[in-house]
Amino acid sequence: MEIRFTKTKNPGVMPPESQLGFGKVFSDHMFIMDYDEEHGWHDHRIVPFSNISLHPASTVLHYGAEVFEGLKAYRTDSGSIRLFRPMENIKRLNSSAERLCLPLVDEEEMLEILKTFVKTEAEWVPHSFGTSLYLRPFMFGNDETLGVHTIKRATLIIIASPSGSYYKEGINPVNIMIESEDVRAVKGGTGYAKCGGNYGASTRAGARAEKKGYSQVLWLDGVERKYIEEVGAMNVMFKIDGEIVTPALTGSILPGITRKSCIEVLRDLGYKVSERLISVDELIDAMKAGKLEEAWGTGTAAVVSPIGKLMYNDEEFLINDRKIGEVTQKLYDILTSIQWGKTEDKFGWICEII
Ligand code: PLP
Ligand code: COI
C-alpha cells in the first residue's frame, strides 16, 4: 500500500488546549481512499483538510449509506503518542460496513493507515491530560444513481480533531432523560452498527432532552419500551444494591469499546459485573428505595461520565447526591491513566505510534 502525501500550504493553529471542547477544530490534513468493484480500495492519499465534492445523486445523500468510528490519539508526559485498542474500532467498522452493504477494509492495512495518518498529524495531538486528537474514520457509498442498489462505489475518509472534554460538565455528573416516546433501534435493525442513520433518528429526542436541561437521552428497547439500552453517545452501567449491571449486547445497542474495557477492568479488580436485561421499572424501584448507588456512561468521547440525575416521565431522581461515585471514579482513573501513559498497561491495550 502506498499513501500519497500532499502537504498543506496553509497550516492551522492549535487553539489554547483549555478551550478545545469536542469536535470543533480540525487538523491540517485528512486521509482519503476510494473503492470501486474493479479496483477495490485504491488511491490512498493524505491531503490538506478541505471540503469534499459529491455528485448530487450520491447514495449517501439519499439513502444514508454511511458508517463511522471514533478513537483517540493520546500524548504521554514523555511526548510519545499512542492509540487505545485501535483494532477493536477497525473490527467494528467492518461489522458496521457489513450491515450497511458497504465494502470492508483490510484490518491490518487500516491499522497502518491510522498510524501513518497520526504520525502526519502528530503536532495536533494536544499535551494536557484529558485532551487528545479525536480520530473520525467514516465511510460512505457514492454511486451516482438514484436507484436503491447494493453499493458499488465508496469513499473512506479520516479526519482528526484535537479535543478536550465531550460534555461541558467535564468529569462532573451529567443529567440524562429516559426517553419514553421515540426509540433508537430494534433487533434486526442497525442498532449495533455505528452508522449515521442511528444518530439522525436520535436527534429529536436529544433536542427535547436538551430543552429540559438534560445532556442526552437514555434509550429503552424499541419493542416493549421496557428495557434500558444505552445513552446517545455512551453505554451505561449501574451499581444497584452492590451489583454492577450493564445492558447485555442484544443487537440493538452499540458494542462499546470503553464498555468492554470497563467490564475487563472491573472483573480484574474483583467486581462481579452482570450483563443482563435491566428494566426501567427495576431502575426506578431501585432509585425510589435508595438502592441505585451509582450510574455512569462509557464512551470514547465521554470516557467514563457519572450520571447525576435521571428523569423518567417528568419525575426527577438524583443519583448519589450528584456526586461522582467510588466505582465511577476508579474506572475513570484506571482507564485514563492507561490511555495517557501514567500507569503500566497490563492489559496490552496500547498501540504505540511514536
Ligand atoms: N453508544 C453509542 C450510541 C455511541 O455513539 C458510543 C460512542 O462511540 C458508545 C455507545 C460508546 O462506544 P465506544 O466506547 O466504543 O466509544
Ligand atoms: C465516540 O465516543 O467516539 C462517539 O462516536 C460519540 C459521538 C457520537 C460523539
Coordinates of C-alpha atoms and ligand atoms in Angstrom, one line a residue:
M1 CA 0.0 0.0 0.0
E2 CA 1.3 3.4 -0.9
I3 CA -0.1 6.6 0.6
R4 CA 0.4 9.8 -1.5
F5 CA 1.0 12.9 0.6
T6 CA 0.2 16.5 -0.3
K7 CA 1.3 18.9 2.4
T8 CA -0.9 21.8 3.3
K9 CA 0.2 25.3 2.3
N10 CA -2.0 26.9 5.0
P11 CA -1.2 25.2 8.3
G12 CA -3.7 26.0 11.0
V13 CA -3.1 27.0 14.6
M14 CA -4.0 24.9 17.6
P15 CA -6.3 26.8 20.0
P16 CA -5.4 27.0 23.7
E17 CA -5.8 23.5 25.0
S18 CA -8.1 24.6 27.8
Q19 CA -10.6 25.8 25.1
L20 CA -10.7 22.8 22.9
G21 CA -14.2 21.3 23.6
F22 CA -15.2 18.4 21.3
G23 CA -15.0 18.2 17.5
K24 CA -14.9 21.9 16.7
V25 CA -11.3 22.3 15.4
F26 CA -9.7 20.1 12.7
S27 CA -6.1 19.2 11.9
D28 CA -4.3 20.2 8.7
H29 CA -4.7 17.0 6.7
M30 CA -7.2 14.2 6.1
F31 CA -6.8 10.7 4.7
I32 CA -8.9 9.6 1.8
M33 CA -9.2 6.3 -0.2
D34 CA -11.8 5.3 -2.8
Y35 CA -13.5 2.0 -3.6
D36 CA -15.0 0.5 -6.7
E37 CA -15.7 -3.0 -7.7
E38 CA -12.9 -3.1 -10.3
H39 CA -10.1 -1.7 -8.2
G40 CA -11.1 -2.4 -4.6
W41 CA -9.8 0.2 -2.2
H42 CA -7.4 2.5 -4.1
D43 CA -5.8 5.9 -4.4
H44 CA -4.8 6.1 -0.8
R45 CA -3.8 9.7 0.0
I46 CA -3.3 12.2 2.7
V47 CA -4.3 15.7 1.5
P48 CA -4.9 19.1 3.0
F49 CA -8.1 19.2 5.1
S50 CA -10.8 20.7 2.8
N51 CA -14.4 20.5 1.7
I52 CA -15.2 17.5 -0.5
S53 CA -17.3 17.4 -3.6
L54 CA -20.1 14.9 -4.2
H55 CA -22.4 14.1 -7.1
P56 CA -25.9 15.3 -6.0
A57 CA -27.2 11.7 -6.5
S58 CA -24.6 10.1 -4.3
T59 CA -26.1 7.2 -2.4
V60 CA -25.1 8.6 1.0
L61 CA -27.1 11.8 0.4
H62 CA -30.3 9.9 -0.3
Y63 CA -30.2 6.5 1.4
G64 CA -27.9 7.1 4.4
A65 CA -25.1 4.6 3.3
E66 CA -22.6 5.7 6.0
V67 CA -20.7 4.2 8.9
F68 CA -18.1 5.8 11.2
E69 CA -15.8 5.2 14.1
G70 CA -14.3 7.3 16.9
L71 CA -11.0 6.8 18.6
K72 CA -8.3 8.9 20.1
A73 CA -4.6 9.5 19.9
Y74 CA -3.1 10.3 23.3
R75 CA 0.1 12.1 24.2
T76 CA 2.1 10.9 27.3
D77 CA 4.2 13.1 29.5
S78 CA 7.3 11.9 27.7
G79 CA 5.8 13.2 24.4
S80 CA 5.1 9.7 22.9
I81 CA 1.8 9.2 21.0
R82 CA -0.4 6.1 21.2
L83 CA -3.8 4.7 20.3
F84 CA -6.2 2.7 22.6
R85 CA -7.3 -0.7 21.2
P86 CA -7.5 0.6 17.6
M87 CA -8.1 -3.0 16.2
E88 CA -11.4 -3.0 18.1
N89 CA -12.5 0.1 16.2
I90 CA -11.4 -1.4 12.9
K91 CA -13.3 -4.6 13.5
R92 CA -16.4 -2.7 14.5
L93 CA -16.0 -0.5 11.3
N94 CA -16.1 -3.7 9.3
S95 CA -19.1 -5.1 11.2
S96 CA -21.0 -1.8 10.6
A97 CA -19.9 -1.7 7.0
E98 CA -21.2 -5.3 6.5
R99 CA -24.6 -4.3 7.9
L100 CA -24.9 -1.4 5.5
C101 CA -23.5 -3.4 2.5
L102 CA -20.5 -1.1 2.3
P103 CA -17.1 -2.6 1.3
L104 CA -15.0 -4.0 4.1
V105 CA -11.4 -2.8 4.8
D106 CA -8.3 -4.9 5.2
E107 CA -7.8 -4.7 9.0
E108 CA -4.0 -4.7 9.1
E109 CA -3.9 -2.2 6.3
M110 CA -6.4 0.1 8.1
L111 CA -4.2 0.0 11.2
E112 CA -1.2 1.1 9.1
I113 CA -3.3 3.9 7.6
L114 CA -4.3 5.1 11.1
K115 CA -0.7 5.0 12.3
T116 CA 0.6 6.9 9.2
F117 CA -2.1 9.5 9.5
V118 CA -1.5 10.1 13.2
K119 CA 2.3 10.5 12.5
T120 CA 1.5 13.1 9.9
E121 CA -0.8 15.0 12.3
A122 CA 1.4 14.4 15.4
E123 CA 1.7 18.1 16.2
W124 CA -2.1 18.3 16.5
V125 CA -2.1 15.8 19.4
P126 CA -2.5 18.1 22.4
H127 CA -0.4 17.8 25.5
S128 CA -2.6 18.2 28.6
F129 CA -4.0 15.3 30.4
G130 CA -7.6 14.8 29.3
T131 CA -7.1 16.2 25.9
S132 CA -6.4 14.1 22.8
L133 CA -6.6 14.0 19.0
Y134 CA -10.0 12.5 18.2
L135 CA -9.9 10.5 15.0
R136 CA -13.1 10.1 13.0
P137 CA -12.8 7.5 10.2
F138 CA -16.0 7.4 8.1
M139 CA -17.1 5.5 5.0
F140 CA -19.9 6.3 2.6
G141 CA -21.5 5.0 -0.6
N142 CA -21.2 7.3 -3.5
D143 CA -22.8 5.6 -6.5
E144 CA -24.1 8.3 -8.8
T145 CA -27.6 7.0 -9.2
L146 CA -31.0 7.3 -7.5
G147 CA -31.7 3.6 -7.8
V148 CA -31.7 1.7 -4.5
H149 CA -29.0 -0.9 -5.1
T150 CA -26.0 -2.6 -3.5
I151 CA -23.2 -0.1 -3.2
K152 CA -20.5 -0.3 -5.9
R153 CA -18.6 2.8 -5.1
A154 CA -17.5 4.2 -1.8
T155 CA -15.0 6.6 -0.1
L156 CA -13.3 6.3 3.3
I157 CA -12.0 9.5 4.9
I158 CA -10.3 10.0 8.3
I159 CA -10.4 13.5 9.8
A160 CA -8.9 14.5 13.1
S161 CA -10.0 17.0 15.8
P162 CA -7.9 18.0 18.8
S163 CA -10.4 17.7 21.6
G164 CA -11.0 18.2 25.3
S165 CA -14.0 17.1 27.2
Y166 CA -17.1 15.9 25.4
Y167 CA -19.6 17.3 27.9
K168 CA -19.3 20.9 29.1
E169 CA -19.6 19.3 32.6
G170 CA -16.2 17.5 32.1
I171 CA -16.0 14.7 34.7
N172 CA -18.8 16.3 36.7
P173 CA -22.1 14.4 36.7
V174 CA -24.4 14.8 33.7
N175 CA -28.2 14.8 33.6
I176 CA -29.9 12.2 31.4
M177 CA -33.5 11.9 30.4
I178 CA -35.1 8.4 30.0
E179 CA -36.9 8.6 26.6
S180 CA -40.3 7.0 26.5
E181 CA -41.6 8.3 23.1
D182 CA -39.0 7.8 20.3
V183 CA -36.9 4.6 20.0
R184 CA -33.4 4.3 18.6
A185 CA -33.2 0.8 17.4
V186 CA -34.8 -2.6 17.2
K187 CA -33.4 -6.1 16.9
G188 CA -32.6 -6.9 13.3
G189 CA -32.1 -3.1 12.6
T190 CA -28.9 -1.2 12.7
G191 CA -28.6 -0.6 16.5
Y192 CA -25.3 -2.5 16.8
A193 CA -23.7 -0.7 13.9
K194 CA -22.1 2.7 14.1
C195 CA -24.0 4.3 11.2
G196 CA -25.0 7.9 10.8
G197 CA -28.7 7.0 10.4
N198 CA -28.9 5.9 14.1
Y199 CA -27.8 9.3 15.2
G200 CA -30.1 11.2 12.8
A201 CA -33.0 9.2 14.2
S202 CA -32.0 10.1 17.7
T203 CA -31.8 13.9 17.3
R204 CA -35.4 14.7 18.0
A205 CA -35.4 13.1 21.4
G206 CA -32.0 14.6 22.2
A207 CA -33.3 18.1 21.3
R208 CA -36.3 17.6 23.6
A209 CA -33.9 16.5 26.4
E210 CA -31.7 19.5 25.9
K211 CA -34.7 21.8 26.2
K212 CA -35.4 20.4 29.6
G213 CA -31.8 20.8 30.7
Y214 CA -30.6 17.2 30.1
S215 CA -27.4 16.4 28.2
Q216 CA -28.7 13.3 26.4
V217 CA -31.4 10.6 26.5
L218 CA -31.3 7.1 27.8
W219 CA -33.0 4.8 25.3
L220 CA -35.4 2.0 26.1
D221 CA -35.7 -1.1 23.8
G222 CA -37.7 -0.5 20.7
V223 CA -40.3 -3.2 21.2
E224 CA -41.6 -3.1 24.7
R225 CA -40.0 0.2 25.7
K226 CA -39.2 -1.6 28.9
Y227 CA -35.5 -2.4 29.0
I228 CA -32.6 0.0 29.3
E229 CA -30.4 0.1 26.2
E230 CA -27.8 3.0 26.0
V231 CA -27.3 6.7 26.0
G232 CA -27.0 8.9 22.9
A233 CA -23.2 8.5 22.7
M234 CA -22.4 6.2 25.6
N235 CA -23.2 2.7 27.0
V236 CA -24.5 2.7 30.6
M237 CA -23.6 0.9 33.8
F238 CA -25.3 1.0 37.2
K239 CA -24.4 -0.1 40.7
I240 CA -27.7 -1.4 42.2
D241 CA -27.5 -2.7 45.7
G242 CA -23.9 -3.7 45.4
E243 CA -24.3 -5.3 42.0
I244 CA -22.7 -3.8 38.9
V245 CA -25.0 -4.2 35.9
T246 CA -25.0 -3.2 32.3
P247 CA -27.4 -4.0 29.5
A248 CA -26.5 -7.1 27.6
L249 CA -25.5 -6.8 23.9
T250 CA -28.7 -7.9 22.4
G251 CA -28.1 -6.5 18.9
S252 CA -29.8 -3.1 19.3
I253 CA -27.0 -1.4 21.2
L254 CA -23.5 -0.4 20.2
P255 CA -20.9 -2.8 21.5
G256 CA -18.8 0.0 23.0
I257 CA -15.0 -0.5 23.3
T258 CA -15.0 1.6 26.5
R259 CA -17.8 -0.6 27.9
K260 CA -15.8 -3.8 27.1
S261 CA -12.7 -2.2 28.7
C262 CA -14.6 -1.2 31.8
I263 CA -16.0 -4.7 32.3
E264 CA -12.5 -6.1 32.0
V265 CA -11.1 -3.6 34.5
L266 CA -13.9 -4.2 36.9
R267 CA -13.6 -8.0 36.7
D268 CA -9.8 -7.7 37.2
L269 CA -10.5 -5.6 40.3
G270 CA -12.7 -8.5 41.6
Y271 CA -16.1 -6.9 41.0
K272 CA -18.8 -9.1 39.6
V273 CA -20.4 -7.5 36.5
S274 CA -23.7 -8.8 35.2
E275 CA -24.5 -8.2 31.5
R276 CA -28.3 -8.6 31.5
L277 CA -31.7 -7.1 30.8
I278 CA -32.4 -4.2 33.1
S279 CA -36.0 -3.0 33.1
V280 CA -36.8 0.7 33.6
D281 CA -39.1 -0.4 36.5
E282 CA -36.2 -2.1 38.2
L283 CA -34.2 1.1 37.9
I284 CA -37.0 3.3 39.1
D285 CA -37.7 1.0 42.1
A286 CA -34.0 1.0 42.9
M287 CA -33.9 4.8 42.8
K288 CA -37.0 5.0 45.0
A289 CA -35.6 2.6 47.5
G290 CA -32.2 4.4 47.6
K291 CA -30.5 1.4 46.1
L292 CA -29.2 2.9 42.9
E293 CA -25.7 3.7 44.3
E294 CA -24.0 4.8 41.1
A295 CA -24.8 5.3 37.4
W296 CA -22.3 6.2 34.7
G297 CA -21.8 6.2 30.9
T298 CA -18.9 4.9 29.0
G299 CA -17.6 6.0 25.6
T300 CA -14.6 7.1 23.7
A301 CA -15.5 10.7 23.5
A302 CA -17.1 10.8 27.0
V303 CA -14.6 8.4 28.7
V304 CA -16.4 7.5 31.9
S305 CA -19.1 10.0 32.8
P306 CA -21.0 10.0 36.0
I307 CA -24.8 10.4 35.7
G308 CA -26.1 12.7 38.5
K309 CA -29.7 12.9 37.6
L310 CA -32.2 10.8 35.7
M311 CA -35.7 11.9 34.6
Y312 CA -38.5 9.5 33.7
N313 CA -42.0 10.6 32.7
D314 CA -41.2 14.1 34.2
E315 CA -40.2 12.7 37.5
E316 CA -36.6 13.6 38.6
F317 CA -34.2 11.3 40.5
L318 CA -30.9 12.4 42.0
I319 CA -28.2 9.8 42.0
N320 CA -25.6 9.6 44.7
D321 CA -26.4 13.3 45.6
R322 CA -25.0 14.3 42.2
K323 CA -21.5 13.3 43.4
I324 CA -19.1 11.0 41.5
G325 CA -19.3 7.5 42.9
E326 CA -16.4 5.4 44.1
V327 CA -16.6 2.8 41.2
T328 CA -17.1 5.5 38.6
Q329 CA -14.1 7.4 39.8
K330 CA -12.0 4.3 40.0
L331 CA -12.8 3.3 36.4
Y332 CA -12.1 6.9 35.2
D333 CA -8.8 6.9 36.9
I334 CA -7.7 3.5 35.7
L335 CA -8.7 4.0 32.1
T336 CA -7.3 7.5 31.7
S337 CA -4.0 6.5 33.4
I338 CA -3.6 3.7 30.9
Q339 CA -4.6 5.9 28.0
W340 CA -2.3 8.8 28.9
G341 CA 0.5 6.5 30.0
K342 CA 0.6 7.3 33.7
T343 CA 0.3 3.6 34.6
E344 CA 1.6 0.4 33.2
D345 CA -0.8 -1.1 30.6
K346 CA -1.1 -4.6 31.9
F347 CA -4.0 -5.4 29.6
G348 CA -1.9 -4.8 26.4
W349 CA -4.4 -2.3 25.1
I350 CA -2.0 0.4 24.0
C351 CA -0.7 0.7 20.4
E352 CA 2.4 2.9 20.4
I353 CA 2.8 5.2 17.4
I354 CA 5.7 7.5 18.0
Ligands
PLP1 N1 -23.2 4.0 22.3 C1 -23.3 4.9 21.3 C2 -24.6 5.2 20.7 C3 -22.1 5.7 20.9 O1 -22.2 6.6 20.0 C4 -20.9 5.4 21.5 C5 -19.7 6.1 21.1 O2 -19.0 5.7 20.3 C6 -20.8 4.4 22.5 C7 -22.0 3.7 22.9 C8 -19.6 4.0 23.2 O3 -18.7 3.3 22.3 P1 -17.2 3.3 22.5 O4 -16.9 3.1 23.9 O5 -16.6 2.3 21.6 O6 -16.7 4.7 22.1
COI2 C1 -17.4 8.4 20.4 O1 -17.4 8.4 21.6 O2 -16.4 8.2 19.7 C2 -18.6 8.8 19.6 O3 -18.7 8.4 18.5 C3 -19.6 9.6 20.2 C4 -20.1 10.5 19.1 C5 -21.4 10.2 18.5 C6 -19.9 11.9 19.5

